[in-house]
Structure formats: structure tokens, C-alpha cells
């Protein structure tokens, strides 16, 4: 892989911004302070913040100089891929643009109306700040910073797991293979940044004809696997159980299982979870029970999603806006989507209180769309601000609420809160409307 000329130009502008700001002088002073206060916990935290803010300032410079924010964001992501693929440590350290990683940078570039960070003497001001920090570190007790860190990492009462259908990201018009791979990389980076132990469910027909792999598509699944994220399966084709004969449906799942197990076997990893396409569990409760028993016999468990949503509708509009080059509409759709997801969480939290009198562990379903990837930093941040801790599917579904009876059978696919309510002959709540 290589950078296109216009991407290389954007990266060079970033590096020139470091030179213009005299950041090399600040870096020398910062390295000295890190050495002197090597064992002080606050020294490293402050150092990370300074380096991150330095990269943000140079990112702002690139955008304010006229480079398209989407081109620059993709240039950074492609550079990171090159860095990870390189075995040469010297190359890894060569460019400051890749030295801090993509933690929030790509999403920040795309989402924000950045203001240029202006200062006539950035190196001098930063240097004096570092000296002031050093003086504080000399006199402040370590316990002060430990207390501050614990306050910042307060224990959250609510828990949520996230499942993605399907991986690899779906190719739509205006979202070709290279865009699909980039979408996967951006999403994975933000999952790691927010410590989300997500699970992705593979659509077999997207990576194989049933016998041979499509190498580039299968490699996106491997990228997910190698990031330490769990992999599960859906059906080989994204079909409705309601409209598919039982034996044909089982054969499709078995075919997908065989394909995905080959990828997992490369790292000696198990296959543990199944996700119903469209959240549809068949024509009858008997068919569902029969299929669940089939899954159990194969050491597989199905996922019960409590937080369903219509994200796919926003994703189609988002891809269309990208294809037409309508940047303003892209921003509007992303803002509308995030507002909708906040209302969706309100909706299902109300269900939780109404049915169980508490906040049960939630399970949210999303797709690996370009919209979700581009919005993931904001989305995960919003979920965290609501008091949630991200947990695995294992931990989420260990909540006794998931033992609630479910006899729902219909051609639709709905949240498990809706299923539990219908089983109890309860009244369904009005769902948030797509904007």
C-alpha cells in the first residue's frame, strides 16, 4: 500500500506545521522532564496530553490551510496502516503524524469545525508550561494525582455490550472495497480507544463463495480478529428466518460456521456466538426453540439484543451524501444520527426501569457502516457519558434479565425488550422516530 500524492501532501503539511511551531525544541525539554520524573505517575499522564494536543494543533493547521478534511483523515489512516505493516522500527519513528496513533484524531478531524491554535511563540509557551509542571511535580504528593486519577475513572453502574452485523463492512454504491477496508480500520481504532470489547458477526457470502475465500474481504475479518475483538457468525446469506425453510436456514448457518472457523483456527480461537439476521427468529416459537437447541449442540449461543435501532436508514442516506460530495449533508446526517441514538438509549432505559425496576445490562446492535465508523468516537463517548461501562457479550447476557421468557414469533425482527413485553401481553412503548 502507498500514499496518493494528494495524501502525501497533507502529511507533509502536518510535518511542516511541527517545524513552524518549533515543536522539536519542546520535545527535547519534554524528554528531559520525562527522564527526571520517570517514576512519577503524573509526569507520564501530562506528557501524553501535551503530545496529543501538539498533534491536534498540527491537524488543525492542515485543515485551515485548505486541505479537504476527508482526504486528510484518510491519509492519516492509510499512513497508520503502512506503519503497522512495516517491520522497520526506524520507519515507525520517522513521522510525527503517525507517532501518537489515531486515538480520536480521525473522528475529530471529520466531525469538528476546527479552530486554528494560534500562538506567536508556541515552543516558548509550551516550554515554560513544562517547567511549571516540573515544579509542581517536585512539590505535589503522588497521592494527589492518584486520587485525581481514581476520580476520573469512576466506577460506572450501567453496562453495555456491542455487537456488529455484519463484518466485513457492507459494500454499497459509493462505498467500494478500499472504502470498506478503511471503514473497518477506523471503527477498530475507535473501539480500541474506548475499550469496547465488541463482537463482529461475519456474513459468510461477503468473504467466500463457500469454498474459496475472497482474499481482500477475508483480510478485513482477520484485521478485526487480530485487534483482539471477538468474531461470531450469522447466516451465510443475510436472510430472514421467517421466510427461509428450517433446514435451509440451518444449512446456511452451518456453511458460515465452516468458513469462519478456518479464519479463527489460524489463531486457535473458538467460535461461540450466533446473531440472528434482521433479529428475526423464525415463524414459530417451536422453530426458534429447535434452532436454539441446534446451536447448543454446536457450543454456540445466540445474542439477545435489547437496544435495536434504525441506524441502517441513516447509513444509506450518509453513503448517498458522500457519493454526491454533499459535505454539509454528511455533517447533518451524522448529527441527526447521534441525536437519534441518544433518544434510542432513553427509550430502552425506560423499558429497563419499567420491566425490571433497574438498569439491566444492555446489548446494542449496530452495522459496520461508514456512518457508524465515522461517528464511533462521538457515539461511544456519548454512551460513556451516560454512565455506561463497555463489557463483553458474555458479561452483559449473564444478567438474569436475559432469562425472561420469550415466545415471540413473527415476520418482523424486534428488540428483546419488545419480545419480553409481547410475551407478557404488555403494552409496547412508542419508538424514537427516524429524522
CSV table of C-alpha atoms in Angstrom, one decimal:
chain,number,residue,atom,x,y,z
A,1,UNK,CA,0.0,0.0,0.0
A,2,UNK,CA,1.2,3.6,-0.7
A,3,UNK,CA,0.0,7.1,-0.2
A,4,UNK,CA,-1.5,9.0,-3.1
A,5,UNK,CA,0.3,12.3,-4.0
A,6,UNK,CA,-2.5,14.4,-2.5
A,7,UNK,CA,-2.4,12.3,0.7
A,8,UNK,CA,1.3,12.7,0.9
A,9,UNK,CA,0.9,16.5,0.5
A,10,UNK,CA,-1.4,16.5,3.5
A,11,UNK,CA,1.0,14.6,5.7
A,12,UNK,CA,3.9,16.9,4.7
A,13,UNK,CA,1.8,19.9,5.7
A,14,UNK,CA,1.4,18.3,9.1
A,15,UNK,CA,5.1,17.8,9.5
A,16,UNK,CA,5.9,21.4,8.3
A,17,UNK,CA,3.5,22.6,11.0
A,18,UNK,CA,5.6,20.9,13.6
A,19,UNK,CA,8.7,22.7,12.2
A,20,UNK,CA,6.9,26.1,12.1
A,21,UNK,CA,5.8,25.7,15.7
A,22,UNK,CA,9.4,24.7,16.8
A,23,UNK,CA,7.9,21.6,18.4
A,24,UNK,CA,11.3,19.9,18.2
A,25,UNK,CA,12.5,22.2,21.0
A,26,UNK,CA,9.5,21.4,23.2
A,27,UNK,CA,10.1,17.7,22.6
A,28,UNK,CA,13.7,17.9,23.8
A,29,UNK,CA,12.6,19.7,27.0
A,30,UNK,CA,9.7,17.2,27.4
A,31,UNK,CA,12.0,14.2,27.0
A,32,UNK,CA,14.3,15.7,29.7
A,33,UNK,CA,11.4,16.1,32.2
A,34,UNK,CA,10.2,12.6,31.4
A,35,UNK,CA,13.6,11.2,32.3
A,36,UNK,CA,14.0,13.2,35.5
A,37,UNK,CA,10.4,12.3,36.7
A,38,UNK,CA,10.4,8.8,35.2
A,39,UNK,CA,8.7,7.2,38.2
A,40,UNK,CA,6.2,9.9,38.8
A,41,UNK,CA,2.7,8.8,37.6
A,42,UNK,CA,1.5,12.3,36.8
A,43,UNK,CA,4.5,13.1,34.6
A,44,UNK,CA,3.6,10.5,32.0
A,45,UNK,CA,-0.1,11.5,32.0
A,46,UNK,CA,0.8,15.1,31.4
A,47,UNK,CA,3.3,14.1,28.7
A,48,UNK,CA,0.6,12.2,26.9
A,49,UNK,CA,-1.8,15.1,27.0
A,50,UNK,CA,0.9,17.5,25.6
A,51,UNK,CA,1.8,15.2,22.8
A,52,UNK,CA,-1.8,14.7,21.9
A,53,UNK,CA,-2.6,18.4,21.9
A,54,UNK,CA,0.5,19.0,19.7
A,55,UNK,CA,-0.8,16.6,17.1
A,56,UNK,CA,-4.2,18.2,17.3
A,57,UNK,CA,-2.7,21.7,16.7
A,58,UNK,CA,-0.9,20.4,13.6
A,59,UNK,CA,-4.0,18.7,12.3
A,60,UNK,CA,-5.8,22.0,12.6
A,61,UNK,CA,-3.1,23.7,10.6
A,62,UNK,CA,-3.6,21.2,7.8
A,63,UNK,CA,-7.3,21.7,7.6
A,64,UNK,CA,-7.1,25.5,8.0
A,65,UNK,CA,-4.6,25.6,5.1
A,66,UNK,CA,-7.3,24.4,2.8
A,67,UNK,CA,-6.9,20.6,2.6
A,68,UNK,CA,-10.1,18.6,2.5
A,69,UNK,CA,-10.8,17.1,5.9
A,70,UNK,CA,-11.9,13.8,4.5
A,71,UNK,CA,-8.8,13.4,2.3
A,72,UNK,CA,-6.6,14.3,5.3
A,73,UNK,CA,-8.4,11.9,7.6
A,74,UNK,CA,-8.0,9.0,5.1
A,75,UNK,CA,-4.3,10.0,4.6
A,76,UNK,CA,-3.7,9.6,8.3
A,77,UNK,CA,-5.4,6.2,8.4
A,78,UNK,CA,-3.5,4.9,5.4
A,79,UNK,CA,-0.3,6.1,6.9
A,80,UNK,CA,-1.1,4.2,10.1
A,81,UNK,CA,-1.7,1.0,8.1
A,82,UNK,CA,1.7,1.4,6.4
A,83,UNK,CA,3.3,1.9,9.8
A,84,UNK,CA,1.7,-1.2,11.2
A,85,UNK,CA,2.7,-3.2,8.2
A,86,UNK,CA,6.3,-2.1,8.4
A,87,UNK,CA,8.9,-4.2,10.2
A,88,UNK,CA,11.4,-1.4,10.2
A,89,UNK,CA,11.4,0.4,13.6
A,90,UNK,CA,13.2,3.4,12.1
A,91,UNK,CA,10.3,4.0,9.7
A,92,UNK,CA,7.9,3.7,12.6
A,93,UNK,CA,9.5,6.6,14.3
A,94,UNK,CA,10.2,8.7,11.3
A,95,UNK,CA,6.9,10.6,11.1
A,96,UNK,CA,5.3,12.5,13.9
A,97,UNK,CA,2.0,12.3,12.1
A,98,UNK,CA,1.9,8.6,13.0
A,99,UNK,CA,3.6,8.6,16.3
A,100,UNK,CA,0.7,9.3,18.6
A,101,UNK,CA,-1.8,7.0,16.7
A,102,UNK,CA,-5.3,7.6,15.6
A,103,UNK,CA,-6.9,7.9,19.0
A,104,UNK,CA,-9.7,10.2,18.3
A,105,UNK,CA,-7.8,12.2,15.7
A,106,UNK,CA,-9.6,11.0,12.6
A,107,UNK,CA,-13.1,11.4,14.1
A,108,UNK,CA,-12.1,14.8,15.5
A,109,UNK,CA,-10.9,16.0,12.0
A,110,UNK,CA,-14.1,14.8,10.3
A,111,UNK,CA,-16.7,16.0,12.9
A,112,UNK,CA,-15.4,19.3,14.2
A,113,UNK,CA,-15.3,22.9,12.9
A,114,UNK,CA,-11.6,23.2,14.0
A,115,UNK,CA,-10.2,26.5,15.1
A,116,UNK,CA,-6.6,27.1,14.4
A,117,UNK,CA,-4.5,27.1,17.6
A,118,UNK,CA,-2.6,30.4,17.2
A,119,UNK,CA,0.5,31.4,19.2
A,120,UNK,CA,3.4,33.5,18.1
A,121,UNK,CA,5.8,31.6,20.4
A,122,UNK,CA,4.4,28.0,20.7
A,123,UNK,CA,7.7,26.5,21.7
A,124,UNK,CA,8.4,29.1,24.3
A,125,UNK,CA,5.0,28.9,25.9
A,126,UNK,CA,4.9,25.2,25.9
A,127,UNK,CA,8.4,25.1,27.3
A,128,UNK,CA,7.5,27.4,30.2
A,129,UNK,CA,4.4,25.3,30.8
A,130,UNK,CA,6.6,22.2,31.1
A,131,UNK,CA,8.9,23.9,33.6
A,132,UNK,CA,5.9,24.9,35.6
A,133,UNK,CA,4.7,21.3,35.6
A,134,UNK,CA,8.1,20.1,36.7
A,135,UNK,CA,8.0,22.5,39.7
A,136,UNK,CA,4.5,21.2,40.6
A,137,UNK,CA,5.7,17.6,40.4
A,138,UNK,CA,8.6,18.3,42.7
A,139,UNK,CA,6.3,19.6,45.4
A,140,UNK,CA,3.0,17.7,44.9
A,141,UNK,CA,2.5,14.4,46.6
A,142,UNK,CA,2.0,11.3,44.5
A,143,UNK,CA,-1.2,10.6,46.3
A,144,UNK,CA,-2.8,13.8,45.0
A,145,UNK,CA,-2.5,12.5,41.4
A,146,UNK,CA,-3.6,9.0,42.3
A,147,UNK,CA,-6.8,10.4,43.9
A,148,UNK,CA,-7.4,12.5,40.7
A,149,UNK,CA,-6.9,9.5,38.5
A,150,UNK,CA,-9.4,7.4,40.6
A,151,UNK,CA,-12.0,10.2,40.5
A,152,UNK,CA,-11.6,10.4,36.7
A,153,UNK,CA,-12.0,6.6,36.4
A,154,UNK,CA,-15.2,6.4,38.5
A,155,UNK,CA,-16.9,3.1,38.6
A,156,UNK,CA,-19.9,3.0,36.3
A,157,UNK,CA,-23.2,1.3,37.4
A,158,UNK,CA,-24.5,0.6,33.9
A,159,UNK,CA,-23.1,-1.9,31.5
A,160,UNK,CA,-23.5,-2.4,27.7
A,161,UNK,CA,-22.2,-4.8,25.1
A,162,UNK,CA,-22.0,-4.0,21.4
A,163,UNK,CA,-22.4,-6.4,18.5
A,164,UNK,CA,-21.8,-5.6,14.9
A,165,UNK,CA,-23.6,-7.1,11.9
A,166,UNK,CA,-22.0,-7.7,9.6
A,167,UNK,CA,-18.3,-7.9,9.1
A,168,UNK,CA,-16.6,-7.1,6.8
A,169,UNK,CA,-18.4,-3.7,6.2
A,170,UNK,CA,-21.0,-4.0,3.5
A,171,UNK,CA,-20.1,-2.7,0.1
A,172,UNK,CA,-22.8,-0.2,-1.2
A,173,UNK,CA,-22.7,2.1,-4.2
A,174,UNK,CA,-20.2,4.8,-3.5
A,175,UNK,CA,-18.5,2.5,-0.8
A,176,UNK,CA,-16.2,0.2,-2.8
A,177,UNK,CA,-13.8,-2.4,-1.4
A,178,UNK,CA,-11.0,0.1,-0.4
A,179,UNK,CA,-13.6,2.2,1.4
A,180,UNK,CA,-14.9,-0.9,3.1
A,181,UNK,CA,-11.4,-1.7,4.4
A,182,UNK,CA,-10.9,1.8,5.6
A,183,UNK,CA,-14.2,1.8,7.4
A,184,UNK,CA,-13.1,-1.3,9.2
A,185,UNK,CA,-9.8,0.2,10.3
A,186,UNK,CA,-11.4,3.5,11.6
A,187,UNK,CA,-14.0,1.5,13.5
A,188,UNK,CA,-11.5,-0.8,15.1
A,189,UNK,CA,-9.2,2.1,16.1
A,190,UNK,CA,-12.1,3.8,17.9
A,191,UNK,CA,-13.3,0.5,19.5
A,192,UNK,CA,-9.8,0.2,20.9
A,193,UNK,CA,-9.6,3.8,22.0
A,194,UNK,CA,-12.8,3.5,24.0
A,195,UNK,CA,-12.0,-0.1,25.3
A,196,UNK,CA,-15.1,-1.6,23.7
A,197,UNK,CA,-14.8,-5.4,23.7
A,198,UNK,CA,-17.2,-5.6,20.7
A,199,UNK,CA,-18.1,-8.8,18.8
A,200,UNK,CA,-18.5,-8.8,15.0
A,201,UNK,CA,-20.7,-11.3,13.2
A,202,UNK,CA,-19.4,-12.5,9.8
A,203,UNK,CA,-21.5,-12.6,6.7
A,204,UNK,CA,-20.0,-15.6,5.0
A,205,UNK,CA,-21.1,-14.8,1.5
A,206,UNK,CA,-19.1,-11.5,1.7
A,207,UNK,CA,-15.8,-13.3,2.2
A,208,UNK,CA,-16.2,-16.6,0.4
A,209,UNK,CA,-18.1,-18.4,-2.3
A,210,UNK,CA,-18.5,-21.3,0.1
A,211,UNK,CA,-15.2,-23.0,-1.0
A,212,UNK,CA,-12.6,-20.3,-1.6
A,213,UNK,CA,-12.0,-17.0,0.2
A,214,UNK,CA,-12.1,-13.6,-1.4
A,215,UNK,CA,-8.7,-12.6,0.0
A,216,UNK,CA,-9.1,-8.8,0.4
A,217,UNK,CA,-12.5,-9.3,2.1
A,218,UNK,CA,-11.3,-12.1,4.4
A,219,UNK,CA,-8.4,-10.0,5.4
A,220,UNK,CA,-10.7,-7.4,6.9
A,221,UNK,CA,-12.2,-10.1,9.1
A,222,UNK,CA,-8.6,-11.0,10.1
A,223,UNK,CA,-8.0,-7.4,10.9
A,224,UNK,CA,-10.9,-7.5,13.3
A,225,UNK,CA,-9.7,-10.8,14.8
A,226,UNK,CA,-6.1,-9.5,15.2
A,227,UNK,CA,-7.3,-6.4,17.1
A,228,UNK,CA,-8.4,-8.8,19.8
A,229,UNK,CA,-12.1,-8.4,19.0
A,230,UNK,CA,-14.4,-11.5,19.1
A,231,UNK,CA,-15.9,-13.0,16.0
A,232,UNK,CA,-19.2,-14.7,15.7
A,233,UNK,CA,-21.5,-15.8,12.8
A,234,UNK,CA,-24.8,-15.0,11.3
A,235,UNK,CA,-26.1,-17.0,8.3
A,236,UNK,CA,-24.1,-17.4,5.2
A,237,UNK,CA,-26.5,-15.1,3.5
A,238,UNK,CA,-28.3,-12.3,5.3
A,239,UNK,CA,-31.7,-14.0,5.2
A,240,UNK,CA,-34.9,-13.8,7.2
A,241,UNK,CA,-35.5,-17.0,9.2
A,242,UNK,CA,-39.3,-16.4,8.8
A,243,UNK,CA,-39.0,-16.6,5.0
A,244,UNK,CA,-36.5,-19.5,4.9
A,245,UNK,CA,-37.3,-23.2,5.4
A,246,UNK,CA,-35.8,-24.5,8.6
A,247,UNK,CA,-33.4,-27.0,7.0
A,248,UNK,CA,-32.2,-24.4,4.5
A,249,UNK,CA,-31.6,-21.9,7.3
A,250,UNK,CA,-29.6,-24.4,9.3
A,251,UNK,CA,-27.6,-25.4,6.3
A,252,UNK,CA,-26.7,-21.7,5.7
A,253,UNK,CA,-25.5,-21.3,9.3
A,254,UNK,CA,-23.5,-24.5,9.1
A,255,UNK,CA,-21.9,-23.3,5.9
A,256,UNK,CA,-21.0,-20.0,7.5
A,257,UNK,CA,-19.6,-21.8,10.6
A,258,UNK,CA,-17.3,-23.9,8.4
A,259,UNK,CA,-15.9,-20.8,6.7
A,260,UNK,CA,-15.4,-18.6,9.8
A,261,UNK,CA,-13.8,-21.5,11.8
A,262,UNK,CA,-11.0,-21.5,9.2
A,263,UNK,CA,-10.1,-17.9,10.0
A,264,UNK,CA,-10.4,-18.5,13.7
A,265,UNK,CA,-8.3,-21.7,13.6
A,266,UNK,CA,-5.3,-19.6,12.3
A,267,UNK,CA,-5.1,-18.2,15.8
A,268,UNK,CA,-6.6,-21.1,17.7
A,269,UNK,CA,-9.7,-19.1,18.6
A,270,UNK,CA,-13.1,-20.5,19.4
A,271,UNK,CA,-16.4,-19.7,17.8
A,272,UNK,CA,-19.0,-19.0,20.4
A,273,UNK,CA,-21.8,-16.7,19.3
A,274,UNK,CA,-24.6,-16.5,16.7
A,275,UNK,CA,-26.6,-13.4,15.7
A,276,UNK,CA,-30.0,-13.7,14.0
A,277,UNK,CA,-30.0,-11.7,10.7
A,278,UNK,CA,-32.6,-8.9,11.0
A,279,UNK,CA,-33.2,-10.1,14.6
A,280,UNK,CA,-35.8,-12.5,13.1
A,281,UNK,CA,-36.1,-15.8,15.0
A,282,UNK,CA,-38.5,-17.7,12.7
A,283,UNK,CA,-42.1,-18.4,12.1
A,284,UNK,CA,-42.9,-20.1,15.3
A,285,UNK,CA,-41.7,-20.4,18.9
A,286,UNK,CA,-41.1,-24.1,18.2
A,287,UNK,CA,-38.8,-23.3,15.3
A,288,UNK,CA,-36.8,-20.9,17.4
A,289,UNK,CA,-36.6,-23.5,20.3
A,290,UNK,CA,-35.5,-26.2,17.9
A,291,UNK,CA,-32.8,-24.0,16.4
A,292,UNK,CA,-31.6,-22.8,19.8
A,293,UNK,CA,-31.1,-26.5,20.7
A,294,UNK,CA,-29.2,-27.0,17.4
A,295,UNK,CA,-26.9,-24.1,18.4
A,296,UNK,CA,-26.4,-25.5,21.9
A,297,UNK,CA,-25.3,-28.8,20.4
A,298,UNK,CA,-22.6,-26.9,18.4
A,299,UNK,CA,-21.5,-25.0,21.5
A,300,UNK,CA,-23.0,-21.8,20.1
A,301,UNK,CA,-25.1,-19.2,21.9
A,302,UNK,CA,-27.4,-16.6,20.3
A,303,UNK,CA,-27.3,-12.9,21.2
A,304,UNK,CA,-30.4,-11.2,22.5
A,305,UNK,CA,-30.2,-7.5,21.6
A,306,UNK,CA,-32.0,-5.1,24.0
A,307,UNK,CA,-31.1,-2.0,22.1
A,308,UNK,CA,-32.3,-2.2,18.5
A,309,UNK,CA,-32.3,0.8,16.2
A,310,UNK,CA,-32.8,2.0,12.6
A,311,UNK,CA,-29.2,3.1,12.1
A,312,UNK,CA,-29.2,1.5,8.6
A,313,UNK,CA,-31.6,4.2,7.3
A,314,UNK,CA,-29.2,6.9,8.3
A,315,UNK,CA,-26.3,4.9,6.8
A,316,UNK,CA,-27.9,4.7,3.4
A,317,UNK,CA,-28.5,8.5,3.4
A,318,UNK,CA,-24.9,9.1,4.6
A,319,UNK,CA,-23.4,7.0,1.8
A,320,UNK,CA,-25.6,8.8,-0.8
A,321,UNK,CA,-24.4,12.2,0.6
A,322,UNK,CA,-20.8,11.0,0.4
A,323,UNK,CA,-21.3,9.8,-3.2
A,324,UNK,CA,-22.7,13.2,-4.2
A,325,UNK,CA,-20.0,15.1,-2.4
A,326,UNK,CA,-22.5,17.0,-0.2
A,327,UNK,CA,-20.3,17.7,2.8
A,328,UNK,CA,-22.9,19.7,4.6
A,329,UNK,CA,-25.4,17.0,4.3
A,330,UNK,CA,-22.8,14.5,5.6
A,331,UNK,CA,-22.4,16.6,8.7
A,332,UNK,CA,-26.2,16.9,9.2
A,333,UNK,CA,-26.8,13.2,8.9
A,334,UNK,CA,-24.1,12.4,11.4
A,335,UNK,CA,-25.6,14.9,13.9
A,336,UNK,CA,-29.1,13.6,13.4
A,337,UNK,CA,-27.9,10.0,13.8
A,338,UNK,CA,-26.2,10.8,17.1
A,339,UNK,CA,-29.3,12.6,18.4
A,340,UNK,CA,-31.4,9.6,17.4
A,341,UNK,CA,-29.1,7.2,19.2
A,342,UNK,CA,-29.3,9.2,22.4
A,343,UNK,CA,-33.2,9.0,22.1
A,344,UNK,CA,-32.9,5.3,21.4
A,345,UNK,CA,-31.0,4.8,24.6
A,346,UNK,CA,-33.6,6.8,26.5
A,347,UNK,CA,-36.3,4.5,25.1
A,348,UNK,CA,-34.7,1.3,26.1
A,349,UNK,CA,-33.5,2.5,29.5
A,350,UNK,CA,-37.2,3.4,30.2
A,351,UNK,CA,-38.1,-0.2,29.2
A,352,UNK,CA,-35.5,-1.5,31.6
A,353,UNK,CA,-36.9,0.5,34.6
A,354,UNK,CA,-40.4,-0.3,33.7
A,355,UNK,CA,-39.9,-4.1,33.4
A,356,UNK,CA,-37.1,-4.7,35.9
A,357,UNK,CA,-37.0,-1.7,38.1
A,358,UNK,CA,-33.3,-1.2,37.4
A,359,UNK,CA,-30.8,-0.7,34.7
A,360,UNK,CA,-30.1,-4.1,33.3
A,361,UNK,CA,-27.0,-4.9,31.3
A,362,UNK,CA,-27.8,-3.8,27.7
A,363,UNK,CA,-26.8,-5.3,24.4
A,364,UNK,CA,-26.7,-3.0,21.4
A,365,UNK,CA,-26.7,-4.0,17.7
A,366,UNK,CA,-25.0,-1.8,15.1
A,367,UNK,CA,-23.8,-2.3,11.5
A,368,UNK,CA,-20.3,-1.8,10.3
A,369,UNK,CA,-21.3,1.1,8.1
A,370,UNK,CA,-19.2,4.1,7.1
A,371,UNK,CA,-21.6,6.3,9.2
A,372,UNK,CA,-21.0,4.2,12.4
A,373,UNK,CA,-17.3,4.2,11.8
A,374,UNK,CA,-17.1,8.0,11.2
A,375,UNK,CA,-19.4,8.7,14.2
A,376,UNK,CA,-18.0,6.0,16.5
A,377,UNK,CA,-15.8,8.3,18.6
A,378,UNK,CA,-18.7,10.5,19.4
A,379,UNK,CA,-21.2,7.6,19.8
A,380,UNK,CA,-19.0,5.7,22.3
A,381,UNK,CA,-18.2,8.9,24.1
A,382,UNK,CA,-21.9,9.7,24.4
A,383,UNK,CA,-22.6,6.2,25.8
A,384,UNK,CA,-19.8,6.6,28.3
A,385,UNK,CA,-21.2,10.0,29.5
A,386,UNK,CA,-24.5,8.3,30.2
A,387,UNK,CA,-22.7,6.2,32.8
A,388,UNK,CA,-22.1,3.0,30.8
A,389,UNK,CA,-19.1,0.7,31.0
A,390,UNK,CA,-18.5,-1.3,27.9
A,391,UNK,CA,-18.5,-5.1,28.6
A,392,UNK,CA,-18.4,-8.3,26.6
A,393,UNK,CA,-21.5,-10.1,25.4
A,394,UNK,CA,-20.6,-12.8,28.0
A,395,UNK,CA,-20.9,-10.3,30.9
A,396,UNK,CA,-23.9,-8.5,29.5
A,397,UNK,CA,-26.0,-11.6,29.0
A,398,UNK,CA,-25.1,-13.0,32.4
A,399,UNK,CA,-27.7,-10.6,33.8
A,400,UNK,CA,-30.7,-12.6,35.0
A,401,UNK,CA,-33.0,-10.4,32.9
A,402,UNK,CA,-31.9,-12.4,29.8
A,403,UNK,CA,-33.7,-15.4,31.3
A,404,UNK,CA,-37.0,-13.6,30.8
A,405,UNK,CA,-39.5,-15.8,28.8
A,406,UNK,CA,-39.6,-15.0,25.1
A,407,UNK,CA,-42.3,-16.7,23.0
A,408,UNK,CA,-42.4,-14.0,20.3
A,409,UNK,CA,-42.8,-15.3,16.7
A,410,UNK,CA,-43.4,-13.1,13.7
A,411,UNK,CA,-42.0,-12.0,10.4
A,412,UNK,CA,-40.5,-8.9,11.9
A,413,UNK,CA,-37.3,-8.5,13.9
A,414,UNK,CA,-37.5,-6.5,17.1
A,415,UNK,CA,-35.6,-5.8,20.3
A,416,UNK,CA,-35.8,-8.3,23.1
A,417,UNK,CA,-37.5,-5.7,25.3
A,418,UNK,CA,-40.3,-5.8,22.8
A,419,UNK,CA,-40.3,-9.6,22.8
A,420,UNK,CA,-40.5,-9.8,26.5
A,421,UNK,CA,-43.3,-7.2,26.6
A,422,UNK,CA,-45.3,-9.1,24.0
A,423,UNK,CA,-44.8,-12.4,25.8
A,424,UNK,CA,-46.2,-10.7,29.0
A,425,UNK,CA,-49.1,-9.2,27.0
A,426,UNK,CA,-47.8,-5.8,27.9
A,427,UNK,CA,-48.0,-2.5,26.0
A,428,UNK,CA,-45.2,-1.6,23.7
A,429,UNK,CA,-43.6,1.9,24.1
A,430,UNK,CA,-43.6,4.3,21.1
A,431,UNK,CA,-40.2,4.0,19.4
A,432,UNK,CA,-38.0,7.1,18.6
A,433,UNK,CA,-38.7,8.3,15.0
A,434,UNK,CA,-36.0,8.5,12.4
A,435,UNK,CA,-35.4,12.1,11.5
